[in-house]
Amino acid sequence: MSASTRSWAFSEIHHLGLTVADLERSVKFYGETLGMELERRRPNVDADYVAKQTGYPDVVLDVASFRVSPHSKQTLEVVQYMKHAGPPNDTATNRAGTSHLCLLVDDLRSCYADLKDKGVKFRSDPVEITAGPNQGGLVVYFYDPDGY
């Protein structure tokens, strides 16, 4: 079924959700280290719909939502499973099902130096993009505390 024959359509991305091992550590990383604005905290979320949504009975979540910038509509949601926590995931970029979050910044070299000084781990130095729609720009992978 093509998009033109459906009775519904996606309108935008609402948020990206990441499951984390330690919410406090992630709040510090995304808020203090990266400078995202903490929009809200929802501790001990155990609503009935969450158990139905996740498929885990009696699940309890701690949730924090961030706004990347004051002008962005989308949010980043970090979630810690307080009950039914699973093992760490293999976050290697070549694994099917692994994702990445792409953030835009005005000056990647300065951002890289600042975050490196704050102890953020990077996969490489900034790399020049030599082909495609972003040719001439720079790109780099960095890791959050859970290896995402």
PDB file of C-alpha atoms in Angstrom:
ATOM      1  CA  MET A   1       0.000   0.000   0.000  1.00  0.00           C
ATOM      2  CA  SER A   2       1.512   3.318  -1.001  1.00  0.00           C
ATOM      3  CA  ALA A   3       1.314   6.450   1.134  1.00  0.00           C
ATOM      4  CA  SER A   4      -1.131   7.966  -1.347  1.00  0.00           C
ATOM      5  CA  THR A   5      -3.678   5.135  -0.877  1.00  0.00           C
ATOM      6  CA  ARG A   6      -3.588   5.022   2.948  1.00  0.00           C
ATOM      7  CA  SER A   7      -6.172   6.738   5.101  1.00  0.00           C
ATOM      8  CA  TRP A   8      -3.450   7.869   7.539  1.00  0.00           C
ATOM      9  CA  ALA A   9       0.016   9.428   7.407  1.00  0.00           C
ATOM     10  CA  PHE A  10       2.885  10.126   9.777  1.00  0.00           C
ATOM     11  CA  SER A  11       3.189  13.848  10.465  1.00  0.00           C
ATOM     12  CA  GLU A  12       6.553  14.132  12.247  1.00  0.00           C
ATOM     13  CA  ILE A  13       8.902  12.439  14.708  1.00  0.00           C
ATOM     14  CA  HIS A  14       7.664  13.056  18.251  1.00  0.00           C
ATOM     15  CA  HIS A  15      10.673  11.760  20.190  1.00  0.00           C
ATOM     16  CA  LEU A  16      13.535   9.284  20.203  1.00  0.00           C
ATOM     17  CA  GLY A  17      13.576   6.962  23.192  1.00  0.00           C
ATOM     18  CA  LEU A  18      16.724   5.369  24.592  1.00  0.00           C
ATOM     19  CA  THR A  19      16.773   2.701  27.294  1.00  0.00           C
ATOM     20  CA  VAL A  20      19.597   3.394  29.735  1.00  0.00           C
ATOM     21  CA  ALA A  21      21.176   1.512  32.639  1.00  0.00           C
ATOM     22  CA  ASP A  22      21.370   4.482  35.030  1.00  0.00           C
ATOM     23  CA  LEU A  23      18.959   7.384  34.580  1.00  0.00           C
ATOM     24  CA  GLU A  24      20.855   9.772  36.866  1.00  0.00           C
ATOM     25  CA  ARG A  25      24.070   9.203  34.919  1.00  0.00           C
ATOM     26  CA  SER A  26      22.239   9.778  31.625  1.00  0.00           C
ATOM     27  CA  VAL A  27      20.473  12.910  32.919  1.00  0.00           C
ATOM     28  CA  LYS A  28      23.868  14.326  33.851  1.00  0.00           C
ATOM     29  CA  PHE A  29      25.353  13.373  30.451  1.00  0.00           C
ATOM     30  CA  TYR A  30      22.544  14.680  28.227  1.00  0.00           C
ATOM     31  CA  GLY A  31      21.776  17.686  30.430  1.00  0.00           C
ATOM     32  CA  GLU A  32      25.076  18.895  31.868  1.00  0.00           C
ATOM     33  CA  THR A  33      27.622  17.465  29.415  1.00  0.00           C
ATOM     34  CA  LEU A  34      25.709  17.947  26.157  1.00  0.00           C
ATOM     35  CA  GLY A  35      23.680  20.944  27.312  1.00  0.00           C
ATOM     36  CA  MET A  36      20.237  19.646  26.406  1.00  0.00           C
ATOM     37  CA  GLU A  37      17.331  21.173  28.317  1.00  0.00           C
ATOM     38  CA  LEU A  38      15.681  18.785  30.777  1.00  0.00           C
ATOM     39  CA  GLU A  39      12.004  19.204  29.985  1.00  0.00           C
ATOM     40  CA  ARG A  40      10.514  16.853  32.575  1.00  0.00           C
ATOM     41  CA  ARG A  41      11.169  13.884  34.862  1.00  0.00           C
ATOM     42  CA  ARG A  42       8.685  11.104  35.478  1.00  0.00           C
ATOM     43  CA  PRO A  43       9.910   8.796  38.260  1.00  0.00           C
ATOM     44  CA  ASN A  44       8.301   5.453  39.073  1.00  0.00           C
ATOM     45  CA  VAL A  45       6.000   5.292  36.059  1.00  0.00           C
ATOM     46  CA  ASP A  46       3.907   2.178  36.594  1.00  0.00           C
ATOM     47  CA  ALA A  47       0.699   3.019  34.731  1.00  0.00           C
ATOM     48  CA  ASP A  48      -1.306   0.094  33.403  1.00  0.00           C
ATOM     49  CA  TYR A  49      -0.808   1.188  29.786  1.00  0.00           C
ATOM     50  CA  VAL A  50       2.995   0.991  30.200  1.00  0.00           C
ATOM     51  CA  ALA A  51       2.797  -2.700  31.126  1.00  0.00           C
ATOM     52  CA  LYS A  52       0.572  -3.294  28.101  1.00  0.00           C
ATOM     53  CA  GLN A  53       2.807  -1.231  25.817  1.00  0.00           C
ATOM     54  CA  THR A  54       6.083  -2.883  26.891  1.00  0.00           C
ATOM     55  CA  GLY A  55       4.719  -6.373  27.480  1.00  0.00           C
ATOM     56  CA  TYR A  56       6.247  -6.546  30.978  1.00  0.00           C
ATOM     57  CA  PRO A  57       3.751  -7.000  33.824  1.00  0.00           C
ATOM     58  CA  ASP A  58       4.333  -4.771  36.858  1.00  0.00           C
ATOM     59  CA  VAL A  59       6.958  -2.774  34.963  1.00  0.00           C
ATOM     60  CA  VAL A  60       8.268   0.403  36.591  1.00  0.00           C
ATOM     61  CA  LEU A  61      10.115   3.049  34.560  1.00  0.00           C
ATOM     62  CA  ASP A  62      12.009   6.202  35.429  1.00  0.00           C
ATOM     63  CA  VAL A  63      11.847   8.643  32.516  1.00  0.00           C
ATOM     64  CA  ALA A  64      13.512  11.941  31.617  1.00  0.00           C
ATOM     65  CA  SER A  65      12.758  14.000  28.507  1.00  0.00           C
ATOM     66  CA  PHE A  66      15.131  16.508  26.948  1.00  0.00           C
ATOM     67  CA  ARG A  67      14.765  19.189  24.319  1.00  0.00           C
ATOM     68  CA  VAL A  68      17.845  19.349  22.098  1.00  0.00           C
ATOM     69  CA  SER A  69      17.383  23.084  21.635  1.00  0.00           C
ATOM     70  CA  PRO A  70      14.692  25.600  22.622  1.00  0.00           C
ATOM     71  CA  HIS A  71      13.480  25.627  18.998  1.00  0.00           C
ATOM     72  CA  SER A  72      13.197  21.867  18.422  1.00  0.00           C
ATOM     73  CA  LYS A  73       9.801  20.204  18.599  1.00  0.00           C
ATOM     74  CA  GLN A  74      11.192  16.701  18.999  1.00  0.00           C
ATOM     75  CA  THR A  75      12.488  15.406  22.314  1.00  0.00           C
ATOM     76  CA  LEU A  76      14.952  12.803  23.477  1.00  0.00           C
ATOM     77  CA  GLU A  77      13.494  10.475  26.103  1.00  0.00           C
ATOM     78  CA  VAL A  78      15.791   8.381  28.296  1.00  0.00           C
ATOM     79  CA  VAL A  79      14.186   5.506  30.169  1.00  0.00           C
ATOM     80  CA  GLN A  80      15.486   3.248  32.922  1.00  0.00           C
ATOM     81  CA  TYR A  81      13.602   0.026  33.614  1.00  0.00           C
ATOM     82  CA  MET A  82      13.467  -0.110  37.402  1.00  0.00           C
ATOM     83  CA  LYS A  83      11.708  -3.508  37.143  1.00  0.00           C
ATOM     84  CA  HIS A  84      12.414  -5.909  34.261  1.00  0.00           C
ATOM     85  CA  ALA A  85      15.761  -4.344  33.316  1.00  0.00           C
ATOM     86  CA  GLY A  86      17.479  -6.286  30.557  1.00  0.00           C
ATOM     87  CA  PRO A  87      21.167  -6.892  29.878  1.00  0.00           C
ATOM     88  CA  PRO A  88      23.312  -4.333  28.039  1.00  0.00           C
ATOM     89  CA  ASN A  89      22.837  -4.233  24.279  1.00  0.00           C
ATOM     90  CA  ASP A  90      25.600  -4.564  21.697  1.00  0.00           C
ATOM     91  CA  THR A  91      25.688  -1.013  20.315  1.00  0.00           C
ATOM     92  CA  ALA A  92      28.225  -1.615  17.534  1.00  0.00           C
ATOM     93  CA  THR A  93      27.192   0.498  14.554  1.00  0.00           C
ATOM     94  CA  ASN A  94      27.274  -2.473  12.154  1.00  0.00           C
ATOM     95  CA  ARG A  95      24.582  -4.475  14.019  1.00  0.00           C
ATOM     96  CA  ALA A  96      21.083  -4.723  12.566  1.00  0.00           C
ATOM     97  CA  GLY A  97      18.647  -2.922  14.860  1.00  0.00           C
ATOM     98  CA  THR A  98      21.271  -0.506  16.173  1.00  0.00           C
ATOM     99  CA  SER A  99      20.536   3.157  15.605  1.00  0.00           C
ATOM    100  CA  HIS A 100      22.236   6.489  16.022  1.00  0.00           C
ATOM    101  CA  LEU A 101      21.064   9.964  16.932  1.00  0.00           C
ATOM    102  CA  CYS A 102      22.316  12.689  14.579  1.00  0.00           C
ATOM    103  CA  LEU A 103      22.737  16.126  16.160  1.00  0.00           C
ATOM    104  CA  LEU A 104      23.580  19.268  14.211  1.00  0.00           C
ATOM    105  CA  VAL A 105      26.069  21.778  15.600  1.00  0.00           C
ATOM    106  CA  ASP A 106      27.415  25.068  14.226  1.00  0.00           C
ATOM    107  CA  ASP A 107      31.105  24.287  14.865  1.00  0.00           C
ATOM    108  CA  LEU A 108      31.905  20.579  15.085  1.00  0.00           C
ATOM    109  CA  ARG A 109      35.622  21.030  15.746  1.00  0.00           C
ATOM    110  CA  SER A 110      34.958  23.278  18.779  1.00  0.00           C
ATOM    111  CA  CYS A 111      32.179  20.977  19.988  1.00  0.00           C
ATOM    112  CA  TYR A 112      34.501  17.969  19.630  1.00  0.00           C
ATOM    113  CA  ALA A 113      37.278  19.662  21.618  1.00  0.00           C
ATOM    114  CA  ASP A 114      34.887  20.800  24.357  1.00  0.00           C
ATOM    115  CA  LEU A 115      33.217  17.415  24.752  1.00  0.00           C
ATOM    116  CA  LYS A 116      36.548  15.594  24.634  1.00  0.00           C
ATOM    117  CA  ASP A 117      37.767  17.842  27.482  1.00  0.00           C
ATOM    118  CA  LYS A 118      34.650  16.790  29.416  1.00  0.00           C
ATOM    119  CA  GLY A 119      35.588  13.122  29.026  1.00  0.00           C
ATOM    120  CA  VAL A 120      33.218  12.173  26.202  1.00  0.00           C
ATOM    121  CA  LYS A 121      34.534   9.190  24.241  1.00  0.00           C
ATOM    122  CA  PHE A 122      34.683   9.457  20.443  1.00  0.00           C
ATOM    123  CA  ARG A 123      35.111   6.813  17.773  1.00  0.00           C
ATOM    124  CA  SER A 124      37.435   9.059  15.746  1.00  0.00           C
ATOM    125  CA  ASP A 125      38.445  12.642  15.218  1.00  0.00           C
ATOM    126  CA  PRO A 126      35.997  14.659  13.047  1.00  0.00           C
ATOM    127  CA  VAL A 127      35.961  13.250   9.507  1.00  0.00           C
ATOM    128  CA  GLU A 128      35.297  15.241   6.327  1.00  0.00           C
ATOM    129  CA  ILE A 129      32.313  14.012   4.309  1.00  0.00           C
ATOM    130  CA  THR A 130      33.589  13.551   0.755  1.00  0.00           C
ATOM    131  CA  ALA A 131      30.431  12.465  -1.101  1.00  0.00           C
ATOM    132  CA  GLY A 132      26.650  12.738  -0.986  1.00  0.00           C
ATOM    133  CA  PRO A 133      24.284  15.488   0.115  1.00  0.00           C
ATOM    134  CA  ASN A 134      26.459  16.523   3.097  1.00  0.00           C
ATOM    135  CA  GLN A 135      29.706  16.670   1.121  1.00  0.00           C
ATOM    136  CA  GLY A 136      32.135  19.190   2.602  1.00  0.00           C
ATOM    137  CA  GLY A 137      30.705  18.875   6.104  1.00  0.00           C
ATOM    138  CA  LEU A 138      32.173  17.074   9.076  1.00  0.00           C
ATOM    139  CA  VAL A 139      30.917  14.048  10.993  1.00  0.00           C
ATOM    140  CA  VAL A 140      31.948  12.165  14.125  1.00  0.00           C
ATOM    141  CA  TYR A 141      30.500   9.464  16.383  1.00  0.00           C
ATOM    142  CA  PHE A 142      30.573   9.854  20.147  1.00  0.00           C
ATOM    143  CA  TYR A 143      29.237   7.585  22.862  1.00  0.00           C
ATOM    144  CA  ASP A 144      26.835   8.168  25.721  1.00  0.00           C
ATOM    145  CA  PRO A 145      27.447   6.402  29.063  1.00  0.00           C
ATOM    146  CA  ASP A 146      25.697   3.241  27.789  1.00  0.00           C
ATOM    147  CA  GLY A 147      27.721   3.088  24.571  1.00  0.00           C
ATOM    148  CA  TYR A 148      24.935   4.497  22.390  1.00  0.00           C
TER     149      TYR A 148
END
